[in-house]
Amino acid sequence: MQKGKQLYEGKAKRVYETDDPELLIVDYKDDATAFNGLKKGTIVGKGVINNRMSNLLMQRLEKAGIPTHFVKELSERETLVKKVSIVPLEVIIRNIAAGSFSKRYGVDEGVVFASPTIEFSYKNDDLGDPLINEYHAYALKLATPEEVDTIKKYSFEINEELKAFWKECGVTLVDFKLEFGRLKDGSIVLADEISPDTCRLWDSKTGEKLDKDRFRRDLGGVEDAYAEVMKRLTEHL
Ligand code: ADP
Ligand code: UDP
């Protein structure tokens, strides 16, 4: 598959056209950003880990009946995906209080919820990805009620699959962000990535943070944490 024109360079990935109009190549970088791009850095080897991990998890989700954009891993950092029109919503599922939830609602990090929560942000860097509800999404014509229903259903199913899998790896899935897109026929599929950049992953025994919070909060050992979760994942495939 030929890598064509670069369509987009984001904070963590570059996206390229291919000779098939319905397929794209994503290329994972080591660049790391936080706080809406205010904090910038490099996590050496992150692109390789995020590419692999995202692909392995998406293949697992496909087996569980969740449609994804994954087609084929092309190299350490490059993957062939189905081109989608991204639904401009960041979908966040939480099992345990952390990050912005803890801050916004005054809840200690680590408080376990009776049942998972879902929230949506409007994917818009200029506005700082503001939190919105479903009705705002309809008013802004970001998605239809049918699409939001499908996205919610898939998101909770993905949570159950991933939570169970990470548990086998000795890792607690605290929260994560998903993005969905529309294929040419209008059907909804999981897109973007699932990685330590987009999930909070805590060691089940020690509570040690094994994700991007190590970068966001200057905790050190960022590369080691990414390598550790990747190792646990591959050992439990
Ligand atoms: P950001 O745009 O937030 O800086 P990235 O650096 O991860 O993020 O860039 C990847 C971009 O590609 C994101 O905007 C994401 O929504 C988009 N994207 C992910 N998967 C697909 C896909 N299958 N088809 C089209 N766009 C995609
Ligand atoms: N997240 C993400 N991209 C974003 C915002 C959040 O991948 O632009 C992920 C983040 O890694 C965490 C979850 O979504 O796993 C919830 O993040 P939160 O709302 O607590 O925000 P943060 O504390 O990162 O500001």
PDB file of C-alpha atoms and ligand atoms in Angstrom:
ATOM      1  CA  MET A   1       0.000   0.000   0.000  1.00  0.00           C
ATOM      2  CA  GLN A   2       1.517   3.316  -1.171  1.00  0.00           C
ATOM      3  CA  LYS A   3       1.718   6.223   1.282  1.00  0.00           C
ATOM      4  CA  GLY A   4       0.262   9.232  -0.526  1.00  0.00           C
ATOM      5  CA  LYS A   5      -0.179  12.874   0.381  1.00  0.00           C
ATOM      6  CA  GLN A   6      -0.145  13.858   4.068  1.00  0.00           C
ATOM      7  CA  LEU A   7      -3.714  14.871   4.903  1.00  0.00           C
ATOM      8  CA  TYR A   8      -3.195  15.970   8.470  1.00  0.00           C
ATOM      9  CA  GLU A   9      -0.606  16.260  11.199  1.00  0.00           C
ATOM     10  CA  GLY A  10      -2.069  16.025  14.674  1.00  0.00           C
ATOM     11  CA  LYS A  11      -0.465  16.129  18.095  1.00  0.00           C
ATOM     12  CA  ALA A  12       0.308  12.407  18.189  1.00  0.00           C
ATOM     13  CA  LYS A  13      -0.131  11.070  14.668  1.00  0.00           C
ATOM     14  CA  ARG A  14       0.195  11.935  11.003  1.00  0.00           C
ATOM     15  CA  VAL A  15      -2.501  10.824   8.574  1.00  0.00           C
ATOM     16  CA  TYR A  16      -1.777   9.989   4.916  1.00  0.00           C
ATOM     17  CA  GLU A  17      -3.853   9.218   1.853  1.00  0.00           C
ATOM     18  CA  THR A  18      -3.321   5.919   0.059  1.00  0.00           C
ATOM     19  CA  ASP A  19      -4.079   4.807  -3.493  1.00  0.00           C
ATOM     20  CA  ASP A  20      -7.430   3.534  -2.184  1.00  0.00           C
ATOM     21  CA  PRO A  21      -9.782   6.466  -1.439  1.00  0.00           C
ATOM     22  CA  GLU A  22     -11.404   4.507   1.390  1.00  0.00           C
ATOM     23  CA  LEU A  23      -8.148   3.736   3.238  1.00  0.00           C
ATOM     24  CA  LEU A  24      -5.668   5.901   5.157  1.00  0.00           C
ATOM     25  CA  ILE A  25      -2.300   5.322   6.773  1.00  0.00           C
ATOM     26  CA  VAL A  26      -1.758   6.632  10.299  1.00  0.00           C
ATOM     27  CA  ASP A  27       1.802   7.157  11.478  1.00  0.00           C
ATOM     28  CA  TYR A  28       2.369   7.358  15.241  1.00  0.00           C
ATOM     29  CA  LYS A  29       4.844   9.951  16.584  1.00  0.00           C
ATOM     30  CA  ASP A  30       6.729  10.123  19.894  1.00  0.00           C
ATOM     31  CA  ASP A  31       5.422  13.672  20.470  1.00  0.00           C
ATOM     32  CA  ALA A  32       3.458  14.136  23.658  1.00  0.00           C
ATOM     33  CA  THR A  33       1.206  17.052  24.580  1.00  0.00           C
ATOM     34  CA  ALA A  34      -1.025  17.798  27.534  1.00  0.00           C
ATOM     35  CA  PHE A  35      -3.322  20.563  28.764  1.00  0.00           C
ATOM     36  CA  ASN A  36      -4.620  21.324  25.281  1.00  0.00           C
ATOM     37  CA  GLY A  37      -1.118  21.546  23.809  1.00  0.00           C
ATOM     38  CA  LEU A  38       0.350  23.856  26.489  1.00  0.00           C
ATOM     39  CA  LYS A  39       2.776  21.173  27.712  1.00  0.00           C
ATOM     40  CA  LYS A  40       4.934  19.586  25.026  1.00  0.00           C
ATOM     41  CA  GLY A  41       7.514  16.814  25.121  1.00  0.00           C
ATOM     42  CA  THR A  42       8.742  13.548  23.710  1.00  0.00           C
ATOM     43  CA  ILE A  43       8.163  10.060  25.041  1.00  0.00           C
ATOM     44  CA  VAL A  44      10.821   7.944  23.326  1.00  0.00           C
ATOM     45  CA  GLY A  45       9.303   4.833  21.750  1.00  0.00           C
ATOM     46  CA  LYS A  46       5.715   5.891  22.477  1.00  0.00           C
ATOM     47  CA  GLY A  47       4.661   5.813  18.818  1.00  0.00           C
ATOM     48  CA  VAL A  48       5.738   2.194  18.440  1.00  0.00           C
ATOM     49  CA  ILE A  49       3.923   1.134  21.622  1.00  0.00           C
ATOM     50  CA  ASN A  50       0.721   3.075  20.911  1.00  0.00           C
ATOM     51  CA  ASN A  51       0.524   1.761  17.350  1.00  0.00           C
ATOM     52  CA  ARG A  52       0.949  -1.871  18.443  1.00  0.00           C
ATOM     53  CA  MET A  53      -1.259  -1.622  21.505  1.00  0.00           C
ATOM     54  CA  SER A  54      -4.077   0.126  19.711  1.00  0.00           C
ATOM     55  CA  ASN A  55      -4.021  -2.460  16.934  1.00  0.00           C
ATOM     56  CA  LEU A  56      -3.979  -5.430  19.313  1.00  0.00           C
ATOM     57  CA  LEU A  57      -6.846  -4.005  21.371  1.00  0.00           C
ATOM     58  CA  MET A  58      -8.911  -3.103  18.304  1.00  0.00           C
ATOM     59  CA  GLN A  59      -8.475  -6.636  16.903  1.00  0.00           C
ATOM     60  CA  ARG A  60      -9.708  -7.969  20.244  1.00  0.00           C
ATOM     61  CA  LEU A  61     -12.707  -5.651  20.132  1.00  0.00           C
ATOM     62  CA  GLU A  62     -13.504  -6.751  16.558  1.00  0.00           C
ATOM     63  CA  LYS A  63     -13.619 -10.347  17.823  1.00  0.00           C
ATOM     64  CA  ALA A  64     -16.080  -9.196  20.479  1.00  0.00           C
ATOM     65  CA  GLY A  65     -18.316  -7.713  17.779  1.00  0.00           C
ATOM     66  CA  ILE A  66     -17.298  -4.035  17.881  1.00  0.00           C
ATOM     67  CA  PRO A  67     -16.559  -2.617  14.408  1.00  0.00           C
ATOM     68  CA  THR A  68     -13.308  -0.637  14.226  1.00  0.00           C
ATOM     69  CA  HIS A  69     -11.283   1.235  11.600  1.00  0.00           C
ATOM     70  CA  PHE A  70      -8.353  -1.226  11.887  1.00  0.00           C
ATOM     71  CA  VAL A  71      -7.265  -2.912   8.648  1.00  0.00           C
ATOM     72  CA  LYS A  72      -3.589  -3.908   8.867  1.00  0.00           C
ATOM     73  CA  GLU A  73      -0.424  -3.032  10.753  1.00  0.00           C
ATOM     74  CA  LEU A  74       2.115  -1.944   8.111  1.00  0.00           C
ATOM     75  CA  SER A  75       5.191  -1.250  10.242  1.00  0.00           C
ATOM     76  CA  GLU A  76       6.269  -0.410  13.789  1.00  0.00           C
ATOM     77  CA  ARG A  77       4.614   2.999  13.558  1.00  0.00           C
ATOM     78  CA  GLU A  78       2.217   2.752  10.614  1.00  0.00           C
ATOM     79  CA  THR A  79      -1.230   1.239  10.296  1.00  0.00           C
ATOM     80  CA  LEU A  80      -3.708   1.002   7.455  1.00  0.00           C
ATOM     81  CA  VAL A  81      -7.180   2.071   8.597  1.00  0.00           C
ATOM     82  CA  LYS A  82     -10.586   2.613   7.036  1.00  0.00           C
ATOM     83  CA  LYS A  83     -11.124   6.278   6.295  1.00  0.00           C
ATOM     84  CA  VAL A  84     -13.960   7.696   8.349  1.00  0.00           C
ATOM     85  CA  SER A  85     -15.617  11.015   8.827  1.00  0.00           C
ATOM     86  CA  ILE A  86     -14.816  11.585  12.490  1.00  0.00           C
ATOM     87  CA  VAL A  87     -17.786  12.308  14.767  1.00  0.00           C
ATOM     88  CA  PRO A  88     -16.396  15.376  16.566  1.00  0.00           C
ATOM     89  CA  LEU A  89     -17.089  14.012  20.036  1.00  0.00           C
ATOM     90  CA  GLU A  90     -14.554  12.743  22.532  1.00  0.00           C
ATOM     91  CA  VAL A  91     -16.320   9.985  24.414  1.00  0.00           C
ATOM     92  CA  ILE A  92     -15.008   9.450  27.932  1.00  0.00           C
ATOM     93  CA  ILE A  93     -15.872   6.388  29.974  1.00  0.00           C
ATOM     94  CA  ARG A  94     -14.909   6.272  33.642  1.00  0.00           C
ATOM     95  CA  ASN A  95     -14.871   3.411  36.132  1.00  0.00           C
ATOM     96  CA  ILE A  96     -12.986   5.246  38.878  1.00  0.00           C
ATOM     97  CA  ALA A  97     -12.752   8.959  39.732  1.00  0.00           C
ATOM     98  CA  ALA A  98      -9.611  10.685  38.422  1.00  0.00           C
ATOM     99  CA  GLY A  99      -8.411  13.714  36.477  1.00  0.00           C
ATOM    100  CA  SER A 100     -10.996  16.273  35.444  1.00  0.00           C
ATOM    101  CA  PHE A 101     -13.857  14.319  37.101  1.00  0.00           C
ATOM    102  CA  SER A 102     -12.150  14.519  40.491  1.00  0.00           C
ATOM    103  CA  LYS A 103     -11.380  18.193  39.997  1.00  0.00           C
ATOM    104  CA  ARG A 104     -14.815  19.190  38.690  1.00  0.00           C
ATOM    105  CA  TYR A 105     -16.885  17.316  41.277  1.00  0.00           C
ATOM    106  CA  GLY A 106     -14.481  17.396  44.260  1.00  0.00           C
ATOM    107  CA  VAL A 107     -14.090  13.619  44.461  1.00  0.00           C
ATOM    108  CA  ASP A 108     -10.818  11.979  45.538  1.00  0.00           C
ATOM    109  CA  GLU A 109      -8.944  10.123  42.822  1.00  0.00           C
ATOM    110  CA  GLY A 110      -9.473   6.384  43.231  1.00  0.00           C
ATOM    111  CA  VAL A 111     -13.138   6.409  44.298  1.00  0.00           C
ATOM    112  CA  VAL A 112     -14.725   3.447  42.488  1.00  0.00           C
ATOM    113  CA  PHE A 113     -18.127   4.053  40.858  1.00  0.00           C
ATOM    114  CA  ALA A 114     -21.070   1.660  41.290  1.00  0.00           C
ATOM    115  CA  SER A 115     -21.481   1.772  37.507  1.00  0.00           C
ATOM    116  CA  PRO A 116     -19.429   3.346  34.715  1.00  0.00           C
ATOM    117  CA  THR A 117     -20.093   6.924  33.552  1.00  0.00           C
ATOM    118  CA  ILE A 118     -20.074   8.411  30.073  1.00  0.00           C
ATOM    119  CA  GLU A 119     -19.455  11.987  29.026  1.00  0.00           C
ATOM    120  CA  PHE A 120     -18.885  13.835  25.768  1.00  0.00           C
ATOM    121  CA  SER A 121     -16.562  16.663  24.835  1.00  0.00           C
ATOM    122  CA  TYR A 122     -16.895  18.681  21.656  1.00  0.00           C
ATOM    123  CA  LYS A 123     -13.675  17.842  19.751  1.00  0.00           C
ATOM    124  CA  ASN A 124     -12.554  21.390  18.996  1.00  0.00           C
ATOM    125  CA  ASP A 125      -9.023  22.485  19.959  1.00  0.00           C
ATOM    126  CA  ASP A 126      -9.828  26.209  19.586  1.00  0.00           C
ATOM    127  CA  LEU A 127     -12.562  25.882  22.215  1.00  0.00           C
ATOM    128  CA  GLY A 128     -10.482  23.574  24.448  1.00  0.00           C
ATOM    129  CA  ASP A 129     -12.710  20.493  23.857  1.00  0.00           C
ATOM    130  CA  PRO A 130     -15.613  21.701  26.059  1.00  0.00           C
ATOM    131  CA  LEU A 131     -17.797  19.226  27.929  1.00  0.00           C
ATOM    132  CA  ILE A 132     -21.236  18.927  26.279  1.00  0.00           C
ATOM    133  CA  ASN A 133     -24.328  16.776  26.638  1.00  0.00           C
ATOM    134  CA  GLU A 134     -26.220  14.819  23.978  1.00  0.00           C
ATOM    135  CA  TYR A 135     -28.703  17.612  23.339  1.00  0.00           C
ATOM    136  CA  HIS A 136     -25.853  20.050  22.683  1.00  0.00           C
ATOM    137  CA  ALA A 137     -24.436  17.515  20.232  1.00  0.00           C
ATOM    138  CA  TYR A 138     -27.784  17.427  18.366  1.00  0.00           C
ATOM    139  CA  ALA A 139     -28.102  21.239  18.426  1.00  0.00           C
ATOM    140  CA  LEU A 140     -24.574  21.553  17.021  1.00  0.00           C
ATOM    141  CA  LYS A 141     -25.392  18.807  14.461  1.00  0.00           C
ATOM    142  CA  LEU A 142     -22.360  16.794  15.560  1.00  0.00           C
ATOM    143  CA  ALA A 143     -24.303  13.512  15.500  1.00  0.00           C
ATOM    144  CA  THR A 144     -27.852  12.200  15.258  1.00  0.00           C
ATOM    145  CA  PRO A 145     -29.685  10.627  18.222  1.00  0.00           C
ATOM    146  CA  GLU A 146     -29.361   7.225  16.496  1.00  0.00           C
ATOM    147  CA  GLU A 147     -25.600   7.697  16.151  1.00  0.00           C
ATOM    148  CA  VAL A 148     -25.249   8.757  19.801  1.00  0.00           C
ATOM    149  CA  ASP A 149     -27.217   5.658  20.870  1.00  0.00           C
ATOM    150  CA  THR A 150     -24.864   3.435  18.860  1.00  0.00           C
ATOM    151  CA  ILE A 151     -21.801   5.246  20.229  1.00  0.00           C
ATOM    152  CA  LYS A 152     -23.021   4.823  23.825  1.00  0.00           C
ATOM    153  CA  LYS A 153     -23.789   1.127  23.303  1.00  0.00           C
ATOM    154  CA  TYR A 154     -20.366   0.437  21.744  1.00  0.00           C
ATOM    155  CA  SER A 155     -18.554   2.514  24.380  1.00  0.00           C
ATOM    156  CA  PHE A 156     -19.986   0.577  27.315  1.00  0.00           C
ATOM    157  CA  GLU A 157     -19.335  -2.739  25.533  1.00  0.00           C
ATOM    158  CA  ILE A 158     -15.751  -1.657  24.854  1.00  0.00           C
ATOM    159  CA  ASN A 159     -15.397  -0.779  28.538  1.00  0.00           C
ATOM    160  CA  GLU A 160     -16.490  -4.249  29.623  1.00  0.00           C
ATOM    161  CA  GLU A 161     -14.120  -5.947  27.159  1.00  0.00           C
ATOM    162  CA  LEU A 162     -11.131  -3.772  27.997  1.00  0.00           C
ATOM    163  CA  LYS A 163     -11.736  -3.777  31.751  1.00  0.00           C
ATOM    164  CA  ALA A 164     -11.785  -7.587  31.806  1.00  0.00           C
ATOM    165  CA  PHE A 165      -8.706  -7.865  29.610  1.00  0.00           C
ATOM    166  CA  TRP A 166      -6.637  -5.334  31.572  1.00  0.00           C
ATOM    167  CA  LYS A 167      -7.662  -7.080  34.800  1.00  0.00           C
ATOM    168  CA  GLU A 168      -6.048 -10.286  33.487  1.00  0.00           C
ATOM    169  CA  CYS A 169      -2.891  -8.215  32.958  1.00  0.00           C
ATOM    170  CA  GLY A 170      -2.920  -6.947  36.551  1.00  0.00           C
ATOM    171  CA  VAL A 171      -3.939  -3.480  35.380  1.00  0.00           C
ATOM    172  CA  THR A 172      -6.989  -1.449  36.430  1.00  0.00           C
ATOM    173  CA  LEU A 173      -8.760   0.456  33.662  1.00  0.00           C
ATOM    174  CA  VAL A 174      -9.658   3.748  35.356  1.00  0.00           C
ATOM    175  CA  ASP A 175     -10.967   5.785  32.418  1.00  0.00           C
ATOM    176  CA  PHE A 176     -10.402   6.311  28.702  1.00  0.00           C
ATOM    177  CA  LYS A 177     -11.303   8.391  25.662  1.00  0.00           C
ATOM    178  CA  LEU A 178     -12.755   7.032  22.430  1.00  0.00           C
ATOM    179  CA  GLU A 179     -13.447   8.548  19.019  1.00  0.00           C
ATOM    180  CA  PHE A 180     -15.899   7.166  16.505  1.00  0.00           C
ATOM    181  CA  GLY A 181     -16.362   7.800  12.791  1.00  0.00           C
ATOM    182  CA  ARG A 182     -18.754   7.172   9.941  1.00  0.00           C
ATOM    183  CA  LEU A 183     -17.846   4.905   7.067  1.00  0.00           C
ATOM    184  CA  LYS A 184     -19.042   5.727   3.532  1.00  0.00           C
ATOM    185  CA  ASP A 185     -22.259   3.764   4.166  1.00  0.00           C
ATOM    186  CA  GLY A 186     -22.939   5.830   7.305  1.00  0.00           C
ATOM    187  CA  SER A 187     -22.221   3.029   9.765  1.00  0.00           C
ATOM    188  CA  ILE A 188     -20.397   3.907  12.993  1.00  0.00           C
ATOM    189  CA  VAL A 189     -16.988   2.372  13.775  1.00  0.00           C
ATOM    190  CA  LEU A 190     -14.427   2.898  16.511  1.00  0.00           C
ATOM    191  CA  ALA A 191     -11.551   5.044  15.169  1.00  0.00           C
ATOM    192  CA  ASP A 192      -8.420   6.844  16.394  1.00  0.00           C
ATOM    193  CA  GLU A 193      -6.454   4.936  19.082  1.00  0.00           C
ATOM    194  CA  ILE A 194      -6.584   3.111  22.421  1.00  0.00           C
ATOM    195  CA  SER A 195      -3.281   3.511  24.244  1.00  0.00           C
ATOM    196  CA  PRO A 196      -1.669   4.794  27.456  1.00  0.00           C
ATOM    197  CA  ASP A 197      -2.095   8.270  25.895  1.00  0.00           C
ATOM    198  CA  THR A 198      -5.863   7.881  25.948  1.00  0.00           C
ATOM    199  CA  CYS A 199      -6.473   5.562  28.925  1.00  0.00           C
ATOM    200  CA  ARG A 200      -5.683   5.761  32.636  1.00  0.00           C
ATOM    201  CA  LEU A 201      -4.092   2.444  33.592  1.00  0.00           C
ATOM    202  CA  TRP A 202      -3.106   1.711  37.188  1.00  0.00           C
ATOM    203  CA  ASP A 203      -1.155  -1.272  38.478  1.00  0.00           C
ATOM    204  CA  SER A 204      -3.842  -3.350  40.205  1.00  0.00           C
ATOM    205  CA  LYS A 205      -1.629  -4.191  43.199  1.00  0.00           C
ATOM    206  CA  THR A 206       0.357  -1.004  43.822  1.00  0.00           C
ATOM    207  CA  GLY A 207      -1.867   1.622  42.196  1.00  0.00           C
ATOM    208  CA  GLU A 208       1.163   2.885  40.276  1.00  0.00           C
ATOM    209  CA  LYS A 209       0.215   5.013  37.280  1.00  0.00           C
ATOM    210  CA  LEU A 210       1.178   3.336  33.988  1.00  0.00           C
ATOM    211  CA  ASP A 211      -0.076   5.969  31.532  1.00  0.00           C
ATOM    212  CA  LYS A 212       0.253   9.516  30.266  1.00  0.00           C
ATOM    213  CA  ASP A 213      -0.412  10.985  33.730  1.00  0.00           C
ATOM    214  CA  ARG A 214       3.278  10.275  34.392  1.00  0.00           C
ATOM    215  CA  PHE A 215       4.041  12.856  31.675  1.00  0.00           C
ATOM    216  CA  ARG A 216       1.210  15.265  32.549  1.00  0.00           C
ATOM    217  CA  ARG A 217       2.165  15.334  36.243  1.00  0.00           C
ATOM    218  CA  ASP A 218       5.973  15.094  35.842  1.00  0.00           C
ATOM    219  CA  LEU A 219       6.117  11.809  37.765  1.00  0.00           C
ATOM    220  CA  GLY A 220       9.156  10.473  35.854  1.00  0.00           C
ATOM    221  CA  GLY A 221       9.552   6.953  34.486  1.00  0.00           C
ATOM    222  CA  VAL A 222       7.242   7.715  31.552  1.00  0.00           C
ATOM    223  CA  GLU A 223       8.957   5.453  28.997  1.00  0.00           C
ATOM    224  CA  ASP A 224       9.232   2.614  31.536  1.00  0.00           C
ATOM    225  CA  ALA A 225       5.513   2.833  32.326  1.00  0.00           C
ATOM    226  CA  TYR A 226       4.535   2.609  28.639  1.00  0.00           C
ATOM    227  CA  ALA A 227       6.915  -0.349  28.181  1.00  0.00           C
ATOM    228  CA  GLU A 228       5.526  -2.067  31.286  1.00  0.00           C
ATOM    229  CA  VAL A 229       1.865  -1.950  30.176  1.00  0.00           C
ATOM    230  CA  MET A 230       2.864  -3.107  26.701  1.00  0.00           C
ATOM    231  CA  LYS A 231       4.780  -6.048  28.218  1.00  0.00           C
ATOM    232  CA  ARG A 232       1.810  -7.024  30.395  1.00  0.00           C
ATOM    233  CA  LEU A 233      -0.518  -6.850  27.409  1.00  0.00           C
ATOM    234  CA  THR A 234       1.619  -9.044  25.155  1.00  0.00           C
ATOM    235  CA  GLU A 235       2.080 -11.601  27.947  1.00  0.00           C
ATOM    236  CA  HIS A 236      -1.702 -11.970  28.278  1.00  0.00           C
ATOM    237  CA  LEU A 237      -2.806 -12.038  24.654  1.00  0.00           C
TER     238      LEU A 237
HETATM  239  P1  ADP B   1      -5.240  15.415  17.315  1.00  0.00           P
HETATM  240  O1  ADP B   1      -6.034  15.745  16.090  1.00  0.00           O
HETATM  241  O2  ADP B   1      -6.138  15.441  18.550  1.00  0.00           O
HETATM  242  O3  ADP B   1      -4.006  16.218  17.484  1.00  0.00           O
HETATM  243  P2  ADP B   1      -3.822  12.939  16.488  1.00  0.00           P
HETATM  244  O4  ADP B   1      -2.447  13.484  16.455  1.00  0.00           O
HETATM  245  O5  ADP B   1      -4.035  11.614  17.117  1.00  0.00           O
HETATM  246  O6  ADP B   1      -4.887  13.867  17.233  1.00  0.00           O
HETATM  247  O7  ADP B   1      -4.308  12.935  14.985  1.00  0.00           O
HETATM  248  C1  ADP B   1      -5.027  11.922  14.408  1.00  0.00           C
HETATM  249  C2  ADP B   1      -6.280  12.504  13.770  1.00  0.00           C
HETATM  250  O8  ADP B   1      -6.845  11.563  12.886  1.00  0.00           O
HETATM  251  C3  ADP B   1      -7.342  12.850  14.798  1.00  0.00           C
HETATM  252  O9  ADP B   1      -7.883  14.137  14.512  1.00  0.00           O
HETATM  253  C4  ADP B   1      -8.386  11.754  14.629  1.00  0.00           C
HETATM  254  O10 ADP B   1      -9.680  12.224  14.914  1.00  0.00           O
HETATM  255  C5  ADP B   1      -8.237  11.409  13.168  1.00  0.00           C
HETATM  256  N1  ADP B   1      -8.554  10.024  12.836  1.00  0.00           N
HETATM  257  C6  ADP B   1      -8.347   8.902  13.585  1.00  0.00           C
HETATM  258  N2  ADP B   1      -8.763   7.790  12.941  1.00  0.00           N
HETATM  259  C7  ADP B   1      -9.236   8.195  11.746  1.00  0.00           C
HETATM  260  C8  ADP B   1      -9.797   7.523  10.605  1.00  0.00           C
HETATM  261  N3  ADP B   1      -9.946   6.201  10.608  1.00  0.00           N
HETATM  262  N4  ADP B   1     -10.199   8.277   9.541  1.00  0.00           N
HETATM  263  C9  ADP B   1     -10.044   9.622   9.551  1.00  0.00           C
HETATM  264  N5  ADP B   1      -9.514  10.321  10.571  1.00  0.00           N
HETATM  265  C10 ADP B   1      -9.104   9.616  11.658  1.00  0.00           C
HETATM  266  N1  UDP B   2      -8.296  11.935  27.355  1.00  0.00           N
HETATM  267  C1  UDP B   2      -7.721  11.873  26.090  1.00  0.00           C
HETATM  268  N2  UDP B   2      -7.699  12.996  25.327  1.00  0.00           N
HETATM  269  C2  UDP B   2      -8.205  14.183  25.757  1.00  0.00           C
HETATM  270  C3  UDP B   2      -8.787  14.241  27.047  1.00  0.00           C
HETATM  271  C4  UDP B   2      -8.807  13.088  27.813  1.00  0.00           C
HETATM  272  O1  UDP B   2      -7.269  10.817  25.655  1.00  0.00           O
HETATM  273  O2  UDP B   2      -8.158  15.173  25.009  1.00  0.00           O
HETATM  274  C5  UDP B   2      -8.343  10.717  28.190  1.00  0.00           C
HETATM  275  C6  UDP B   2      -7.378  10.779  29.362  1.00  0.00           C
HETATM  276  O3  UDP B   2      -6.152  10.160  29.025  1.00  0.00           O
HETATM  277  C7  UDP B   2      -8.103   9.985  30.421  1.00  0.00           C
HETATM  278  C8  UDP B   2      -9.589  10.189  30.102  1.00  0.00           C
HETATM  279  O4  UDP B   2      -9.641  10.622  28.748  1.00  0.00           O
HETATM  280  O5  UDP B   2      -7.810   8.618  30.297  1.00  0.00           O
HETATM  281  C9  UDP B   2     -10.266  11.192  30.997  1.00  0.00           C
HETATM  282  O6  UDP B   2      -9.526  12.394  31.005  1.00  0.00           O
HETATM  283  P1  UDP B   2      -9.978  13.612  31.934  1.00  0.00           P
HETATM  284  O7  UDP B   2     -11.292  14.130  31.481  1.00  0.00           O
HETATM  285  O8  UDP B   2      -9.879  13.214  33.365  1.00  0.00           O
HETATM  286  O9  UDP B   2      -8.995  14.769  31.563  1.00  0.00           O
HETATM  287  P2  UDP B   2      -7.531  15.168  32.010  1.00  0.00           P
HETATM  288  O10 UDP B   2      -7.366  14.836  33.446  1.00  0.00           O
HETATM  289  O11 UDP B   2      -6.659  14.367  31.090  1.00  0.00           O
HETATM  290  O12 UDP B   2      -7.518  16.617  31.712  1.00  0.00           O
END
